[in-house]
PDB file of N, CA and C in Angstrom:
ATOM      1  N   UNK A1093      22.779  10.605 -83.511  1.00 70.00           N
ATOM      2  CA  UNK A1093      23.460  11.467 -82.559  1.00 70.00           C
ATOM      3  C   UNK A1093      24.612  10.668 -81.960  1.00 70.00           C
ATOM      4  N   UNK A1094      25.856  11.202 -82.100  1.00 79.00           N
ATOM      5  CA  UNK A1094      27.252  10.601 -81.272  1.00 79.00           C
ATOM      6  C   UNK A1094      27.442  10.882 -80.311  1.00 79.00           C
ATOM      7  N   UNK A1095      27.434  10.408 -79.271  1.00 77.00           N
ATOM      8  CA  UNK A1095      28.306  10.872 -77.510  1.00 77.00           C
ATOM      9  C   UNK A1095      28.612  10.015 -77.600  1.00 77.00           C
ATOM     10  N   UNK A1096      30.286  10.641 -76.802  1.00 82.00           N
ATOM     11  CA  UNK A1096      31.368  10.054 -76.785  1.00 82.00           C
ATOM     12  C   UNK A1096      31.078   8.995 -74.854  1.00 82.00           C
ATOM     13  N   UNK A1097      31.400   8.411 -74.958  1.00 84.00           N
ATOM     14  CA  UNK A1097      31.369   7.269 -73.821  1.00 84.00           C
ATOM     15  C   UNK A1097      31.309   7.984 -72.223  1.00 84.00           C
ATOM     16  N   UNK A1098      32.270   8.927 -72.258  1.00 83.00           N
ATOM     17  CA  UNK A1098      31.267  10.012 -71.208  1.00 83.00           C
ATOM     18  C   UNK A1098      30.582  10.166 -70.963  1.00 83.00           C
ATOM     19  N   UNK A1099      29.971  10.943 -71.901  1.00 79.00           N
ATOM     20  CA  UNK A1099      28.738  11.413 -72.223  1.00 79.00           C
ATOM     21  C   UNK A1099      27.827  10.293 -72.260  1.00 79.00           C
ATOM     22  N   UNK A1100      27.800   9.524 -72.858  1.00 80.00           N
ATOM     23  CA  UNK A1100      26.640   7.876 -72.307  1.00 80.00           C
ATOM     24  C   UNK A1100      26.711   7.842 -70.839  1.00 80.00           C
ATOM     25  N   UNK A1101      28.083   7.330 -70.463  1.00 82.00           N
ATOM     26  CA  UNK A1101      27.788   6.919 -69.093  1.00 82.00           C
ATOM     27  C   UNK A1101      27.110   8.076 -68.013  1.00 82.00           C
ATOM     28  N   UNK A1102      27.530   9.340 -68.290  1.00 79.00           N
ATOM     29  CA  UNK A1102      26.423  10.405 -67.380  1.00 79.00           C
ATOM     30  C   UNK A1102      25.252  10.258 -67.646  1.00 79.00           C
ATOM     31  N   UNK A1103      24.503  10.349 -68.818  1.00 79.00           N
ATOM     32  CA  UNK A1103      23.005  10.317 -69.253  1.00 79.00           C
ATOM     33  C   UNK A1103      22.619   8.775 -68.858  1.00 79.00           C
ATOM     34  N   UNK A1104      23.450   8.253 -68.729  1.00 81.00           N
ATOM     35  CA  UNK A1104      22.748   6.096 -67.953  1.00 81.00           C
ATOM     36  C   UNK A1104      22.524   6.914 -66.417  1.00 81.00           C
ATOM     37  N   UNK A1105      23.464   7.571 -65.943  1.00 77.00           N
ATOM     38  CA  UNK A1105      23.696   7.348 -64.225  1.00 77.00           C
ATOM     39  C   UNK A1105      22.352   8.053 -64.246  1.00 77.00           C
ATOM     40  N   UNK A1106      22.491   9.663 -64.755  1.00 76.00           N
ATOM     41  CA  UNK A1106      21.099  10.506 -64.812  1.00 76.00           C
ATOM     42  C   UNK A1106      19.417   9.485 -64.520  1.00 76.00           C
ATOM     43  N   UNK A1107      19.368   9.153 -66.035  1.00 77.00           N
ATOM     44  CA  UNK A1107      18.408   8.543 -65.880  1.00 77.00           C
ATOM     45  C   UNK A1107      18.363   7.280 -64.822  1.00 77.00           C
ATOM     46  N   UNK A1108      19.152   6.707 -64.704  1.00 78.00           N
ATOM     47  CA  UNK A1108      19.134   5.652 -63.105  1.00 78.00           C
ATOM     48  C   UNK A1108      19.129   5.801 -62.101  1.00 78.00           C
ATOM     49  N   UNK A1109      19.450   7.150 -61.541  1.00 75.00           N
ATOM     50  CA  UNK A1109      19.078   7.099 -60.470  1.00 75.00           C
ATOM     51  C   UNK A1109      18.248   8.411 -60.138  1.00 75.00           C
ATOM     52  N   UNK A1110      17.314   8.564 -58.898  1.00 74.00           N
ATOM     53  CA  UNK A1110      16.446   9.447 -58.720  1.00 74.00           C
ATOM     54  C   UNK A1110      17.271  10.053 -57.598  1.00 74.00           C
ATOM     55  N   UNK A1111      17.529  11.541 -57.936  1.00 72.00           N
ATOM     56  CA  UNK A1111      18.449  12.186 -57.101  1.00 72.00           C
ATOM     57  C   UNK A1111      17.680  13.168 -55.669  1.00 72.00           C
ATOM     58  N   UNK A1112      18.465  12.724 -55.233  1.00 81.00           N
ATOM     59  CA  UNK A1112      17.953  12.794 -53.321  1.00 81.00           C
ATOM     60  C   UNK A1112      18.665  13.162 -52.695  1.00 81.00           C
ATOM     61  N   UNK A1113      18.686  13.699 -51.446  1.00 82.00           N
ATOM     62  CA  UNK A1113      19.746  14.201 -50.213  1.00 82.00           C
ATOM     63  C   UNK A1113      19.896  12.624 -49.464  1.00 82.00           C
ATOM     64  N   UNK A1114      18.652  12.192 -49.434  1.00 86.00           N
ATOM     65  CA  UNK A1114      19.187  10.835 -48.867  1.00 86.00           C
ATOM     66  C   UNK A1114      19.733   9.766 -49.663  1.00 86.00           C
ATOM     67  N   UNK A1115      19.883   9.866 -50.828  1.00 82.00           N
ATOM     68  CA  UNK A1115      20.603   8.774 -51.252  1.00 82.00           C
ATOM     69  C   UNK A1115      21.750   9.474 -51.462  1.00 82.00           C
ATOM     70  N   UNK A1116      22.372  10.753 -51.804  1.00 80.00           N
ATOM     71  CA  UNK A1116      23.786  10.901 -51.644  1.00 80.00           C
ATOM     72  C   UNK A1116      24.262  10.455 -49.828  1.00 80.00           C
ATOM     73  N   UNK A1117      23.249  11.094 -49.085  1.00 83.00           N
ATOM     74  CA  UNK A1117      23.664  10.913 -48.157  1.00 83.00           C
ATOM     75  C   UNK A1117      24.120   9.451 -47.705  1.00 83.00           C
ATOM     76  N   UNK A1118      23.466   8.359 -48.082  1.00 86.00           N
ATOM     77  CA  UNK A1118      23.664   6.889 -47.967  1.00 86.00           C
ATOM     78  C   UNK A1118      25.040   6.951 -48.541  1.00 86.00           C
ATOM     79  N   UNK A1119      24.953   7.667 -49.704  1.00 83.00           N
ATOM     80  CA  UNK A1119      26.726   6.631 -50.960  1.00 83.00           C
ATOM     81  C   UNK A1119      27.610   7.657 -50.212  1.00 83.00           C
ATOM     82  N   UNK A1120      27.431   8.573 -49.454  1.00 85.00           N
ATOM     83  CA  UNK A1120      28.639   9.197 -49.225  1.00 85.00           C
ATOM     84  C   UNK A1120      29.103   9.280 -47.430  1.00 85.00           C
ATOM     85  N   UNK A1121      28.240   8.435 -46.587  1.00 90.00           N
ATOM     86  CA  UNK A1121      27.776   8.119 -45.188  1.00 90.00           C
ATOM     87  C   UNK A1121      29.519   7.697 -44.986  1.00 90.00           C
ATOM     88  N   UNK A1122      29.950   6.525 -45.503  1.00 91.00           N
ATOM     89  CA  UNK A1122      31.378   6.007 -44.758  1.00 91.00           C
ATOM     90  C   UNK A1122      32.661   7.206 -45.003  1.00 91.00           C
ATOM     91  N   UNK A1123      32.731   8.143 -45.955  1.00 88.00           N
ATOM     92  CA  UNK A1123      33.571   9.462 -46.161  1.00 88.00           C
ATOM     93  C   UNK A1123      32.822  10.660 -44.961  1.00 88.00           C
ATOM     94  N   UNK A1124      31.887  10.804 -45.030  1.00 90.00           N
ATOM     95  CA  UNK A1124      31.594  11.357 -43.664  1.00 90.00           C
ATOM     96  C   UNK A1124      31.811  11.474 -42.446  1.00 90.00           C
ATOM     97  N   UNK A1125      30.716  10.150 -42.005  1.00 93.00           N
ATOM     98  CA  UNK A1125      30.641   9.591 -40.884  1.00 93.00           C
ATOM     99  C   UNK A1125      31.945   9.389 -39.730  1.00 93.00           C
ATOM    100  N   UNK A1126      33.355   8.817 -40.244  1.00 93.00           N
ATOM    101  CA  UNK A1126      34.071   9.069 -39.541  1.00 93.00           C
ATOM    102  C   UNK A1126      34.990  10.474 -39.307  1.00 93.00           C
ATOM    103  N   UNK A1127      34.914  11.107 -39.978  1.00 92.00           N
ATOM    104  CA  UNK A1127      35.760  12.516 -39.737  1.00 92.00           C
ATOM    105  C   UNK A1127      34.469  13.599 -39.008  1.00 92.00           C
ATOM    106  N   UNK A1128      33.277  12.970 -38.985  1.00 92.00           N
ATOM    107  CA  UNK A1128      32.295  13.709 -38.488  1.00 92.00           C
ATOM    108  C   UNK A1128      32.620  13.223 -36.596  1.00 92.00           C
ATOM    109  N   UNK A1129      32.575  12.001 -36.633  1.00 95.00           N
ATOM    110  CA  UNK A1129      33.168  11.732 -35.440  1.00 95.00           C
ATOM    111  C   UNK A1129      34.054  12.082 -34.552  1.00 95.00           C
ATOM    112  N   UNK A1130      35.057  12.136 -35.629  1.00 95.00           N
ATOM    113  CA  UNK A1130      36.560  12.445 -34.599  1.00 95.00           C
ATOM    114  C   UNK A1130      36.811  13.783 -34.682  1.00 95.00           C
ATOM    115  N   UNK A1131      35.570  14.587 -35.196  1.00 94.00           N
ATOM    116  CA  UNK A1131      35.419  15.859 -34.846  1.00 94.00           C
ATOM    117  C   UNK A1131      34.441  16.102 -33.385  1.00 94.00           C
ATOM    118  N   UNK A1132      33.982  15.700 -33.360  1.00 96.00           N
ATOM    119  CA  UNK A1132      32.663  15.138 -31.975  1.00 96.00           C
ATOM    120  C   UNK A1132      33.511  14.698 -31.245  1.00 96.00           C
ATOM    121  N   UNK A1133      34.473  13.818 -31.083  1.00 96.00           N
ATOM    122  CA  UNK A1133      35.498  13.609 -30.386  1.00 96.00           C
ATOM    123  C   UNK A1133      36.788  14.326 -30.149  1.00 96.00           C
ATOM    124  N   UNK A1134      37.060  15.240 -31.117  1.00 96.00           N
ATOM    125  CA  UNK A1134      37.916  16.540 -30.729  1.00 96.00           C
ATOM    126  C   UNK A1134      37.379  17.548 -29.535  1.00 96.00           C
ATOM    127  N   UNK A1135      35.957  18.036 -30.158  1.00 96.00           N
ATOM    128  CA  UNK A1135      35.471  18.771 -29.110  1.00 96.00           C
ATOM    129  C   UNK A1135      35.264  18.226 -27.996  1.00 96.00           C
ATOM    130  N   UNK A1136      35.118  17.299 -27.507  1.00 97.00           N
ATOM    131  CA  UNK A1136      34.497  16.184 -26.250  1.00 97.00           C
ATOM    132  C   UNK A1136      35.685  16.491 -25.655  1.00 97.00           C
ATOM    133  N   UNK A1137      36.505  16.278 -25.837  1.00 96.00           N
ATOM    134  CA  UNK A1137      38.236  16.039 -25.550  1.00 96.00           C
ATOM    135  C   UNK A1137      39.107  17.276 -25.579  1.00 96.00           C
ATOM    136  N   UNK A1138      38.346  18.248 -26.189  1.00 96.00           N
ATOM    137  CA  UNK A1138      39.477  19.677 -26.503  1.00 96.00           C
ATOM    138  C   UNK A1138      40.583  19.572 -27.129  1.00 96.00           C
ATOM    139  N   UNK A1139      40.472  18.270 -28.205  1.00 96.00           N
ATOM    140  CA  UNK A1139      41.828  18.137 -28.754  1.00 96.00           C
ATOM    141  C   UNK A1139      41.798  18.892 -29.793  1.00 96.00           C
ATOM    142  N   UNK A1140      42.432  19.993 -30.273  1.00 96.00           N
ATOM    143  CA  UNK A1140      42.241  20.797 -31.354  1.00 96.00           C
ATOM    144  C   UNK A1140      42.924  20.682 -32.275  1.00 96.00           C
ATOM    145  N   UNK A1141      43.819  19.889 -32.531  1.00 97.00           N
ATOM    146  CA  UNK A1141      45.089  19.291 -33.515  1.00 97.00           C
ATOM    147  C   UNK A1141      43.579  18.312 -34.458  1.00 97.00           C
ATOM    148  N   UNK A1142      42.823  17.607 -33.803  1.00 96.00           N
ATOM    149  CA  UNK A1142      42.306  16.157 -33.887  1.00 96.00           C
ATOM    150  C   UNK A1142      41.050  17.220 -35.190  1.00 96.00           C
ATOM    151  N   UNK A1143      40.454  18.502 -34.095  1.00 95.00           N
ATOM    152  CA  UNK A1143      39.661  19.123 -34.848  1.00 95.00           C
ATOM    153  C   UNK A1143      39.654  19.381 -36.012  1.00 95.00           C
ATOM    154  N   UNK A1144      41.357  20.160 -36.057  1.00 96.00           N
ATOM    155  CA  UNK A1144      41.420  20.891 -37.198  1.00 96.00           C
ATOM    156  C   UNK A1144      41.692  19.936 -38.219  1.00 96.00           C
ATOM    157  N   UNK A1145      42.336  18.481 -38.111  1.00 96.00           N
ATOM    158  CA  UNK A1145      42.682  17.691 -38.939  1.00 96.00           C
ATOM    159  C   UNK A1145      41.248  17.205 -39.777  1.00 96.00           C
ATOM    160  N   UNK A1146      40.312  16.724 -38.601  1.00 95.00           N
ATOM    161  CA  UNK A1146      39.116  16.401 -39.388  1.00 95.00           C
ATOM    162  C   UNK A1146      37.841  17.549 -40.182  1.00 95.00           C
ATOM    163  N   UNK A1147      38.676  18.844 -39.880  1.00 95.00           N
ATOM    164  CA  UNK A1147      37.836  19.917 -40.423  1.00 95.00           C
ATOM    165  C   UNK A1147      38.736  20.018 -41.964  1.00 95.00           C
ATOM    166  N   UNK A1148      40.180  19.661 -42.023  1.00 97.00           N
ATOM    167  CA  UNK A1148      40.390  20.112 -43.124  1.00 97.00           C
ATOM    168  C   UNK A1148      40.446  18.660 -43.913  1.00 97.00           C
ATOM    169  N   UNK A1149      39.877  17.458 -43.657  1.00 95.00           N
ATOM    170  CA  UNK A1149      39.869  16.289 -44.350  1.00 95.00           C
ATOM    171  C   UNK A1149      38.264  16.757 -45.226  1.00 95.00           C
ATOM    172  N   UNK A1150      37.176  16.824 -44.081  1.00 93.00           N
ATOM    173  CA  UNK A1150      36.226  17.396 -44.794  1.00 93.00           C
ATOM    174  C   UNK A1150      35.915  18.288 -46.005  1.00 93.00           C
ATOM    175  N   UNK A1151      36.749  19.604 -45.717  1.00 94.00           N
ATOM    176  CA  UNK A1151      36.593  20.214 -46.740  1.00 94.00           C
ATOM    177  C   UNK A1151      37.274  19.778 -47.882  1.00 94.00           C
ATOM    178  N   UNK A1152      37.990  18.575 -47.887  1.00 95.00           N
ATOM    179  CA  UNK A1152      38.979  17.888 -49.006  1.00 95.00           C
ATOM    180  C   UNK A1152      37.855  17.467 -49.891  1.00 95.00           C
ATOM    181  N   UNK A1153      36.800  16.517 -48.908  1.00 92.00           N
ATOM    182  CA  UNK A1153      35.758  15.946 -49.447  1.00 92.00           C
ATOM    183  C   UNK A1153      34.946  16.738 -50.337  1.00 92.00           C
ATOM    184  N   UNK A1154      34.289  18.008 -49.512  1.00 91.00           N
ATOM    185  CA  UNK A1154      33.800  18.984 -50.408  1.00 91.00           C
ATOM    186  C   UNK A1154      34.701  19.123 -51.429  1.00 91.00           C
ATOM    187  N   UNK A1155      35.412  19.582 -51.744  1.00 94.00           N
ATOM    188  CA  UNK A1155      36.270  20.081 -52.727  1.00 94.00           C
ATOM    189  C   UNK A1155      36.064  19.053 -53.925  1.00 94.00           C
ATOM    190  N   UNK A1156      36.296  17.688 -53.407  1.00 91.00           N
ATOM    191  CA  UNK A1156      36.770  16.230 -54.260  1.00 91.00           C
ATOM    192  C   UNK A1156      34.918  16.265 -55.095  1.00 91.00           C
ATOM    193  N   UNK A1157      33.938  16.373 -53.850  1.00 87.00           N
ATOM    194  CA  UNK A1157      32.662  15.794 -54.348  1.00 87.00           C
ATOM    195  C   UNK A1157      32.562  17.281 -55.635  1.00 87.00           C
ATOM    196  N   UNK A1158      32.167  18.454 -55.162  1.00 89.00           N
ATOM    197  CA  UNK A1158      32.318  19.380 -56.477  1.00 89.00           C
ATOM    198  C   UNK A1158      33.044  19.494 -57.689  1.00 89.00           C
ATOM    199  N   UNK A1159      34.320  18.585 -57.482  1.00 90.00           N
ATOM    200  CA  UNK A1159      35.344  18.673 -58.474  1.00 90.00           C
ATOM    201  C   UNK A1159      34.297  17.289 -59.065  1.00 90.00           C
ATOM    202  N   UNK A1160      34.149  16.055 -59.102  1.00 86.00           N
ATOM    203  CA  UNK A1160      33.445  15.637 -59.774  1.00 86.00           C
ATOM    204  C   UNK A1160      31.900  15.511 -60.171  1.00 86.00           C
ATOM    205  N   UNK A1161      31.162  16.262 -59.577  1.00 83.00           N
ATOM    206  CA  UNK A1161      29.952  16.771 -59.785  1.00 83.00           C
ATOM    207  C   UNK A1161      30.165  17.606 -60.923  1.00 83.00           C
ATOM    208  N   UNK A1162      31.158  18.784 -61.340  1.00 85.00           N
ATOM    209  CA  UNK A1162      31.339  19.808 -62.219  1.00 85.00           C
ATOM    210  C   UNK A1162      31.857  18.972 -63.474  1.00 85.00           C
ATOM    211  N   UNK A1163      32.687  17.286 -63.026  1.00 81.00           N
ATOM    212  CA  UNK A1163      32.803  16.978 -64.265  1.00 81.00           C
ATOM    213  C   UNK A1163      31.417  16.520 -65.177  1.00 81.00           C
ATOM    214  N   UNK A1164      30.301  15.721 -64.159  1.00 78.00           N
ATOM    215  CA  UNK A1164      29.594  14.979 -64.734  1.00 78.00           C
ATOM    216  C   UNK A1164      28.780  16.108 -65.579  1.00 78.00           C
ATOM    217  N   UNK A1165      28.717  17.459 -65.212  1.00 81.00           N
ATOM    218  CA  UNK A1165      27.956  18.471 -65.586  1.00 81.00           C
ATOM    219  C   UNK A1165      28.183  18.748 -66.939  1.00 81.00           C
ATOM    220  N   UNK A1166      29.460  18.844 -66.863  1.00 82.00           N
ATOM    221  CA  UNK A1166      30.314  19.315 -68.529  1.00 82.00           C
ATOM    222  C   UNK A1166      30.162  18.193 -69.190  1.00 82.00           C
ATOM    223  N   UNK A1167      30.251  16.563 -68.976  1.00 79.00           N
ATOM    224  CA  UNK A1167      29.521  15.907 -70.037  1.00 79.00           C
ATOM    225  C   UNK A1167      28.289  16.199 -70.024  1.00 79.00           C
ATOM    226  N   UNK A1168      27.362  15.929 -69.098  1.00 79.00           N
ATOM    227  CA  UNK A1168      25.698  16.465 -69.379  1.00 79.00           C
ATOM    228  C   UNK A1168      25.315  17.003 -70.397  1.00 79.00           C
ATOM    229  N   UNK A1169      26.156  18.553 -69.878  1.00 82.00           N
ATOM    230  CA  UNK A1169      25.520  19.396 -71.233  1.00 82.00           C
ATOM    231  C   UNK A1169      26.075  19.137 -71.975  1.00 82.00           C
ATOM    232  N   UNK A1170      26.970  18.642 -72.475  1.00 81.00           N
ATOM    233  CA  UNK A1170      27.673  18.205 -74.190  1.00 81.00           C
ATOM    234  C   UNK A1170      27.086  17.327 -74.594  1.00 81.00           C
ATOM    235  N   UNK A1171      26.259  16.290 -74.029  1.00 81.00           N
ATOM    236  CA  UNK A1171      25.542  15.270 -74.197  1.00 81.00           C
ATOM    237  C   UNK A1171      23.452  16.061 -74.629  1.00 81.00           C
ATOM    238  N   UNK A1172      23.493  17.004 -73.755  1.00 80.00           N
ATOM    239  CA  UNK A1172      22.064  17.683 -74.137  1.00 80.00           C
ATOM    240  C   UNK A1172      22.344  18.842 -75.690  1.00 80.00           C
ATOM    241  N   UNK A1173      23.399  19.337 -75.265  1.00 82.00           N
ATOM    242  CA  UNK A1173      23.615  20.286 -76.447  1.00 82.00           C
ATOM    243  C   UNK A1173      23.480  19.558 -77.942  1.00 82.00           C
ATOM    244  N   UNK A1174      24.215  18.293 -77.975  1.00 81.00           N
ATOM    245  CA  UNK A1174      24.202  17.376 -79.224  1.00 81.00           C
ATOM    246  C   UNK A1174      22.701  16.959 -79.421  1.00 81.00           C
ATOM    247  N   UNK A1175      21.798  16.684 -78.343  1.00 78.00           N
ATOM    248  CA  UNK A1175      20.519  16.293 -78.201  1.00 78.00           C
ATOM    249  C   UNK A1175      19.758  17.796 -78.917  1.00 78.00           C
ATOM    250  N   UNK A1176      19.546  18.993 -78.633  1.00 77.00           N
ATOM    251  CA  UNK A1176      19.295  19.623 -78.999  1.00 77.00           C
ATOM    252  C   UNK A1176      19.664  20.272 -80.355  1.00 77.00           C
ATOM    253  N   UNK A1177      20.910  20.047 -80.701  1.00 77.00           N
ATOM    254  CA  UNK A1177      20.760  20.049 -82.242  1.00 77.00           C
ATOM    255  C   UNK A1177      20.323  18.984 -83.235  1.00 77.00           C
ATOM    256  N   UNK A1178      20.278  18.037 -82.561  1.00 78.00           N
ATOM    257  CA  UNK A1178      19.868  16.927 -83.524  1.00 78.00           C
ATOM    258  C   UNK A1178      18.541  17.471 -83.499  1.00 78.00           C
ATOM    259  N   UNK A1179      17.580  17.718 -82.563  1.00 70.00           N
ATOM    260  CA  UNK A1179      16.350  18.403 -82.579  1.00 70.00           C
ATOM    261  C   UNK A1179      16.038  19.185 -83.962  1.00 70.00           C
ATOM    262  N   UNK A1180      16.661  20.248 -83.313  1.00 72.00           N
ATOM    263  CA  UNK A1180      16.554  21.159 -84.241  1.00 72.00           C
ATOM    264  C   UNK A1180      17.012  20.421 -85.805  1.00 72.00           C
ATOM    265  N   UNK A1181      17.767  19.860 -85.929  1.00 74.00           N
ATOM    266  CA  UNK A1181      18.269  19.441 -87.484  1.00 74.00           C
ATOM    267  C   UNK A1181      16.843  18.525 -88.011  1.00 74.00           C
ATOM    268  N   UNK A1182      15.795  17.763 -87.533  1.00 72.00           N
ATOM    269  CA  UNK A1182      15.260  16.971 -87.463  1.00 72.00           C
ATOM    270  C   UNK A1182      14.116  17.876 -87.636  1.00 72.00           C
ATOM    271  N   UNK A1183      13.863  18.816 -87.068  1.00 67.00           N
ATOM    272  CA  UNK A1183      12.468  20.210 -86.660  1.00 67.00           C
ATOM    273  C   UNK A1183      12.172  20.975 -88.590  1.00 67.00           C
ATOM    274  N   UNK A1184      14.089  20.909 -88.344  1.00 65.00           N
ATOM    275  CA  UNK A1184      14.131  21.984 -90.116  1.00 65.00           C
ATOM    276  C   UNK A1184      13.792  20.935 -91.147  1.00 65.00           C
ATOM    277  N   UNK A1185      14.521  20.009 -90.955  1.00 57.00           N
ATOM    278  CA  UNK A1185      14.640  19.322 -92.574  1.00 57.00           C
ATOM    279  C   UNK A1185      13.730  18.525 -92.701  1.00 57.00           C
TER     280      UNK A1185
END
């Protein structure tokens, strides 16, 4: 079975790590943590310039974390799909 180097490196990360809310939450704590703040500190303060800046940095994040979550996905399955025909080629012959 061939996968292309993509496709390896998603199926290594897969199997390495055990996926959790708290361990994204750990690798993704310093992209958070401060725009979570100086939103806590907008409202404290009524600064609403400060708000809206750290409301639309956030949703950057969202955006950024889904945009590469959807990549690792599309290798995944190109990486299971090849897995599953080799199956099957292996099942018939």
């Amino acid at each position: 079975m061939k996968l292309t180097s993509e496709e390896r490196a998603v199926v290594a990360q897969c199997i390495a790590e055990a996926p959790s809310l708290k361990r994204t939450l750990i690798a993704y704590w310093p992209y958070i943590f401060p725009l979570c703040a100086a939103a806590i500190y907008g409202i404290v303060k009524k600064d609403y310039l400060l708000i809206g800046i750290a409301f639309f940095f956030l949703v950057c994040e969202v955006l950024w974390f889904l945009n590469e979550t959807s990549k690792s996905a599309k290798h995944l399955k190109a990486a299971l799909i090849k897995y599953d025909l080799s199956n099957r080629t292996k099942s018939v012959g």
